[in-house]
Amino acid sequence: MPAPHTDDIALRVRAIESLLVEKGLVQPAALAAIVETYETKIGPHNGAQVVARAWTDPAFKARLLSDATAAIAELGFSGVQGEDMVVVENTPTVHNMVVCTLCSCYPWPTLGLPPNWYKSAPYRARAVIDPRGVLTEFGVELPPEKEVRVWDSNAELRYLVLPERPAGTEGMDAAALAALVSRDAMIGTGVATSSSGAAR
Ligand code: FE
C-alpha cells in the first residue's frame, strides 16, 4: 500500500477529531491546550537547559548522572514519556547515540516529540548496524579511536545524551550555553559546538 499523502492524514485526523468531539469524548479546548503545550512549552529547549546546567554546576551534573529523572525534575521537566530517564555522558573517548529500535521511544519532557527520521525504519536499523555511517550522514566525523555507544530507548527507559561542552565557551553563562545545544546533540546524532544552533 502506498504511503498516504500528508493531506490525507491531516483530513483523517480532522475527521477523527470532529467525531470524538461530537460524541463528547474530547473537548476542543483540551485538545488545543495539548497541541499548544507541545508546540511552545515542551521541546528540546528544555533539554538544552538541563545540559547547560550540567556544564556549569558539577553537583547537578553528578545528580544528573546518578538519578537523571530526579535531577531533570529539579528544573521542572517531568511527566509522560520521561518517567525513567538515563543520561549518558559524552567524553573525549566516548560518543553516545540514542535510538529506539522497536518503535520511537523518546524523552518527551526534555526533547518534545521525536523528529520523523528518528521514527523511520532506516534510522532504527542502521543506528545499531552502522552507527558511524549514520553519524557521517548527520555531518558528525569522530576520530576512529573514539568509542561509539548506541543506547536503545524503550518503554521503561529513555536516554538523553549529555554532549561535551565545546571548547572556547569558558566565559559563557548557562543561558548562552543552552543556545549551543541542539536537539541532535542530545540524541547523539550531533555534537555541540561553540557556534551550533539553538534547540527549538
Ligand atoms: Fe519505542
Short mmCIF file of N, CA and C in Angstrom, two decimals, residues 11-108:
data_model
loop_
_atom_site.label_atom_id
_atom_site.label_comp_id
_atom_site.label_asym_id
_atom_site.label_seq_id
_atom_site.Cartn_x
_atom_site.Cartn_y
_atom_site.Cartn_z
N LEU A 11 -6.55 15.26 6.86
CA LEU A 11 -8.01 15.14 6.72
C LEU A 11 -8.56 14.07 7.65
N ARG A 12 -7.86 12.95 7.70
CA ARG A 12 -8.30 11.85 8.55
C ARG A 12 -8.28 12.25 10.03
N VAL A 13 -7.19 12.95 10.42
CA VAL A 13 -7.08 13.40 11.81
C VAL A 13 -8.23 14.34 12.15
N ARG A 14 -8.53 15.26 11.21
CA ARG A 14 -9.62 16.21 11.47
C ARG A 14 -10.97 15.48 11.58
N ALA A 15 -11.16 14.47 10.73
CA ALA A 15 -12.41 13.70 10.77
C ALA A 15 -12.56 12.97 12.10
N ILE A 16 -11.45 12.35 12.55
CA ILE A 16 -11.49 11.63 13.83
C ILE A 16 -11.75 12.60 14.97
N GLU A 17 -11.06 13.76 14.90
CA GLU A 17 -11.22 14.76 15.95
C GLU A 17 -12.68 15.23 16.05
N SER A 18 -13.30 15.54 14.90
CA SER A 18 -14.68 16.05 14.98
C SER A 18 -15.64 14.96 15.46
N LEU A 19 -15.34 13.71 15.11
CA LEU A 19 -16.16 12.60 15.60
C LEU A 19 -16.06 12.47 17.13
N LEU A 20 -14.83 12.57 17.64
CA LEU A 20 -14.62 12.45 19.09
C LEU A 20 -15.29 13.60 19.83
N VAL A 21 -15.21 14.81 19.25
CA VAL A 21 -15.85 15.97 19.87
C VAL A 21 -17.37 15.80 19.86
N GLU A 22 -17.87 15.35 18.70
CA GLU A 22 -19.31 15.15 18.53
C GLU A 22 -19.84 14.14 19.55
N LYS A 23 -19.09 13.10 19.81
CA LYS A 23 -19.52 12.07 20.76
C LYS A 23 -19.24 12.48 22.20
N GLY A 24 -18.65 13.66 22.38
CA GLY A 24 -18.40 14.15 23.74
C GLY A 24 -17.23 13.46 24.41
N LEU A 25 -16.36 12.81 23.63
CA LEU A 25 -15.23 12.08 24.22
C LEU A 25 -14.03 12.99 24.48
N VAL A 26 -13.89 14.03 23.70
CA VAL A 26 -12.83 15.01 23.98
C VAL A 26 -13.40 16.42 23.86
N GLN A 27 -12.74 17.34 24.58
CA GLN A 27 -13.16 18.74 24.50
C GLN A 27 -12.17 19.49 23.61
N PRO A 28 -12.66 20.28 22.67
CA PRO A 28 -11.75 21.02 21.76
C PRO A 28 -10.73 21.85 22.53
N ALA A 29 -11.14 22.47 23.63
CA ALA A 29 -10.21 23.32 24.38
C ALA A 29 -9.07 22.48 24.96
N ALA A 30 -9.39 21.26 25.40
CA ALA A 30 -8.35 20.39 25.97
C ALA A 30 -7.36 19.98 24.88
N LEU A 31 -7.89 19.67 23.71
CA LEU A 31 -7.01 19.32 22.58
C LEU A 31 -6.10 20.49 22.22
N ALA A 32 -6.68 21.67 22.15
CA ALA A 32 -5.91 22.87 21.80
C ALA A 32 -4.80 23.10 22.82
N ALA A 33 -5.10 22.84 24.10
CA ALA A 33 -4.11 23.05 25.14
C ALA A 33 -2.95 22.08 24.99
N ILE A 34 -3.26 20.83 24.61
CA ILE A 34 -2.20 19.83 24.43
C ILE A 34 -1.30 20.22 23.25
N VAL A 35 -1.93 20.60 22.14
CA VAL A 35 -1.16 21.00 20.95
C VAL A 35 -0.28 22.19 21.28
N GLU A 36 -0.85 23.18 21.95
CA GLU A 36 -0.12 24.39 22.33
C GLU A 36 1.07 24.04 23.24
N THR A 37 0.85 23.11 24.16
CA THR A 37 1.91 22.71 25.08
C THR A 37 3.10 22.13 24.32
N TYR A 38 2.80 21.24 23.35
CA TYR A 38 3.90 20.61 22.62
C TYR A 38 4.50 21.53 21.57
N GLU A 39 3.75 22.56 21.16
CA GLU A 39 4.31 23.49 20.18
C GLU A 39 5.22 24.53 20.84
N THR A 40 4.89 24.92 22.07
CA THR A 40 5.62 26.05 22.64
C THR A 40 6.34 25.74 23.96
N LYS A 41 5.77 24.85 24.78
CA LYS A 41 6.35 24.68 26.12
C LYS A 41 7.32 23.51 26.20
N ILE A 42 6.96 22.40 25.54
CA ILE A 42 7.78 21.20 25.65
C ILE A 42 8.57 21.03 24.36
N GLY A 43 9.87 20.95 24.49
CA GLY A 43 10.70 20.80 23.30
C GLY A 43 12.16 20.72 23.71
N PRO A 44 13.04 20.62 22.73
CA PRO A 44 14.46 20.45 23.06
C PRO A 44 15.08 21.63 23.79
N HIS A 45 14.40 22.79 23.81
CA HIS A 45 14.95 23.89 24.62
C HIS A 45 14.95 23.51 26.10
N ASN A 46 14.05 22.60 26.51
CA ASN A 46 14.08 22.11 27.90
C ASN A 46 15.34 21.29 28.15
N GLY A 47 15.60 20.33 27.27
CA GLY A 47 16.80 19.51 27.42
C GLY A 47 18.07 20.34 27.40
N ALA A 48 18.06 21.38 26.56
CA ALA A 48 19.24 22.25 26.46
C ALA A 48 19.52 22.94 27.80
N GLN A 49 18.46 23.27 28.54
CA GLN A 49 18.66 23.86 29.87
C GLN A 49 19.30 22.87 30.82
N VAL A 50 18.88 21.60 30.71
CA VAL A 50 19.44 20.55 31.56
C VAL A 50 20.94 20.41 31.27
N VAL A 51 21.29 20.38 29.98
CA VAL A 51 22.69 20.23 29.59
C VAL A 51 23.52 21.42 30.08
N ALA A 52 23.01 22.63 29.85
CA ALA A 52 23.76 23.84 30.25
C ALA A 52 23.97 23.87 31.76
N ARG A 53 22.97 23.43 32.50
CA ARG A 53 23.11 23.38 33.96
C ARG A 53 24.20 22.38 34.36
N ALA A 54 24.20 21.22 33.68
CA ALA A 54 25.22 20.20 33.99
C ALA A 54 26.62 20.72 33.66
N TRP A 55 26.72 21.51 32.60
CA TRP A 55 28.04 22.06 32.22
C TRP A 55 28.55 23.09 33.22
N THR A 56 27.63 23.74 33.94
CA THR A 56 28.03 24.85 34.81
C THR A 56 27.94 24.52 36.29
N ASP A 57 27.36 23.37 36.63
CA ASP A 57 27.12 23.04 38.04
C ASP A 57 27.51 21.57 38.27
N PRO A 58 28.75 21.34 38.74
CA PRO A 58 29.24 19.95 38.89
C PRO A 58 28.36 19.10 39.81
N ALA A 59 27.79 19.70 40.84
CA ALA A 59 26.95 18.92 41.76
C ALA A 59 25.68 18.46 41.04
N PHE A 60 25.11 19.37 40.23
CA PHE A 60 23.92 18.99 39.44
C PHE A 60 24.29 17.88 38.46
N LYS A 61 25.43 18.02 37.82
CA LYS A 61 25.85 17.00 36.85
C LYS A 61 25.98 15.63 37.52
N ALA A 62 26.53 15.61 38.72
CA ALA A 62 26.67 14.34 39.44
C ALA A 62 25.29 13.74 39.73
N ARG A 63 24.34 14.60 40.13
CA ARG A 63 22.98 14.09 40.39
C ARG A 63 22.34 13.61 39.09
N LEU A 64 22.60 14.34 38.01
CA LEU A 64 22.02 14.00 36.71
C LEU A 64 22.49 12.62 36.25
N LEU A 65 23.77 12.34 36.48
CA LEU A 65 24.31 11.07 36.00
C LEU A 65 23.93 9.91 36.93
N SER A 66 23.59 10.23 38.19
CA SER A 66 23.23 9.12 39.09
C SER A 66 21.72 8.90 39.15
N ASP A 67 20.92 9.96 39.03
CA ASP A 67 19.45 9.81 39.01
C ASP A 67 18.87 10.91 38.11
N ALA A 68 18.88 10.62 36.82
CA ALA A 68 18.50 11.64 35.84
C ALA A 68 17.06 12.11 36.03
N THR A 69 16.15 11.19 36.31
CA THR A 69 14.75 11.57 36.43
C THR A 69 14.57 12.65 37.50
N ALA A 70 15.20 12.43 38.67
CA ALA A 70 15.05 13.38 39.78
C ALA A 70 15.76 14.69 39.46
N ALA A 71 16.95 14.63 38.88
CA ALA A 71 17.70 15.85 38.59
C ALA A 71 16.96 16.70 37.55
N ILE A 72 16.41 16.05 36.53
CA ILE A 72 15.68 16.78 35.48
C ILE A 72 14.42 17.40 36.07
N ALA A 73 13.78 16.69 37.00
CA ALA A 73 12.57 17.22 37.65
C ALA A 73 12.87 18.47 38.48
N GLU A 74 14.14 18.59 38.95
CA GLU A 74 14.52 19.81 39.69
C GLU A 74 14.31 21.05 38.82
N LEU A 75 14.47 20.89 37.51
CA LEU A 75 14.28 22.03 36.60
C LEU A 75 12.84 22.13 36.13
N GLY A 76 12.00 21.25 36.65
CA GLY A 76 10.57 21.33 36.32
C GLY A 76 10.14 20.49 35.14
N PHE A 77 11.04 19.63 34.65
CA PHE A 77 10.69 18.82 33.48
C PHE A 77 10.44 17.38 33.91
N SER A 78 9.20 16.95 33.79
CA SER A 78 8.85 15.59 34.19
C SER A 78 7.56 15.22 33.49
N GLY A 79 7.12 14.00 33.72
CA GLY A 79 5.83 13.59 33.18
C GLY A 79 5.91 12.53 32.11
N VAL A 80 4.83 12.43 31.36
CA VAL A 80 4.64 11.36 30.38
C VAL A 80 5.87 11.19 29.48
N GLN A 81 6.30 9.96 29.33
CA GLN A 81 7.44 9.57 28.47
C GLN A 81 8.78 10.12 29.00
N GLY A 82 8.77 10.53 30.27
CA GLY A 82 10.03 10.95 30.87
C GLY A 82 10.12 10.44 32.30
N GLU A 83 9.36 9.39 32.58
CA GLU A 83 9.26 8.89 33.96
C GLU A 83 10.56 8.23 34.42
N ASP A 84 11.28 7.63 33.50
CA ASP A 84 12.52 6.93 33.86
C ASP A 84 13.62 7.30 32.89
N MET A 85 14.37 8.33 33.29
CA MET A 85 15.39 8.89 32.41
C MET A 85 16.79 8.41 32.79
N VAL A 86 17.61 8.22 31.76
CA VAL A 86 19.02 7.92 31.98
C VAL A 86 19.82 8.89 31.10
N VAL A 87 20.78 9.58 31.71
CA VAL A 87 21.63 10.49 30.95
C VAL A 87 22.99 9.83 30.75
N VAL A 88 23.45 9.81 29.50
CA VAL A 88 24.75 9.22 29.17
C VAL A 88 25.68 10.34 28.72
N GLU A 89 26.87 10.34 29.27
CA GLU A 89 27.79 11.47 29.09
C GLU A 89 28.81 11.23 27.98
N ASN A 90 28.87 12.16 27.04
CA ASN A 90 29.95 12.13 26.04
C ASN A 90 31.23 12.61 26.68
N THR A 91 32.33 11.96 26.35
CA THR A 91 33.64 12.32 26.89
C THR A 91 34.63 12.35 25.73
N PRO A 92 35.87 12.75 25.99
CA PRO A 92 36.84 12.74 24.89
C PRO A 92 37.03 11.34 24.28
N THR A 93 36.67 10.29 25.01
CA THR A 93 36.89 8.93 24.48
C THR A 93 35.61 8.19 24.10
N VAL A 94 34.44 8.72 24.49
CA VAL A 94 33.18 8.01 24.23
C VAL A 94 32.13 8.96 23.64
N HIS A 95 31.48 8.50 22.56
CA HIS A 95 30.34 9.23 22.00
C HIS A 95 29.10 8.34 22.11
N ASN A 96 28.04 8.91 22.66
CA ASN A 96 26.79 8.16 22.84
C ASN A 96 25.75 8.59 21.82
N MET A 97 24.91 7.64 21.43
CA MET A 97 23.88 7.89 20.43
C MET A 97 22.65 7.08 20.82
N VAL A 98 21.46 7.67 20.63
CA VAL A 98 20.23 7.04 21.10
C VAL A 98 19.33 6.68 19.93
N VAL A 99 18.68 5.53 20.06
CA VAL A 99 17.74 5.05 19.06
C VAL A 99 16.63 4.33 19.81
N CYS A 100 15.48 4.12 19.17
CA CYS A 100 14.54 3.12 19.66
C CYS A 100 14.38 2.14 18.51
N THR A 101 15.01 0.98 18.63
CA THR A 101 14.98 0.03 17.52
C THR A 101 13.58 -0.54 17.31
N LEU A 102 12.78 -0.59 18.37
CA LEU A 102 11.46 -1.21 18.28
C LEU A 102 10.41 -0.26 17.71
N CYS A 103 10.44 1.01 18.15
CA CYS A 103 9.41 1.93 17.67
C CYS A 103 9.95 3.36 17.67
N SER A 104 9.57 4.17 18.64
CA SER A 104 10.02 5.57 18.61
C SER A 104 10.12 6.15 20.01
N CYS A 105 10.45 5.33 21.02
CA CYS A 105 10.53 5.81 22.40
C CYS A 105 11.53 6.96 22.48
N TYR A 106 11.14 8.01 23.21
CA TYR A 106 11.85 9.30 23.13
C TYR A 106 11.49 10.08 24.38
N PRO A 107 12.42 10.87 24.93
CA PRO A 107 12.12 11.59 26.18
C PRO A 107 11.33 12.88 25.94
N TRP A 108 10.03 12.80 25.95
CA TRP A 108 9.18 13.94 25.61
C TRP A 108 9.41 15.18 26.49
#
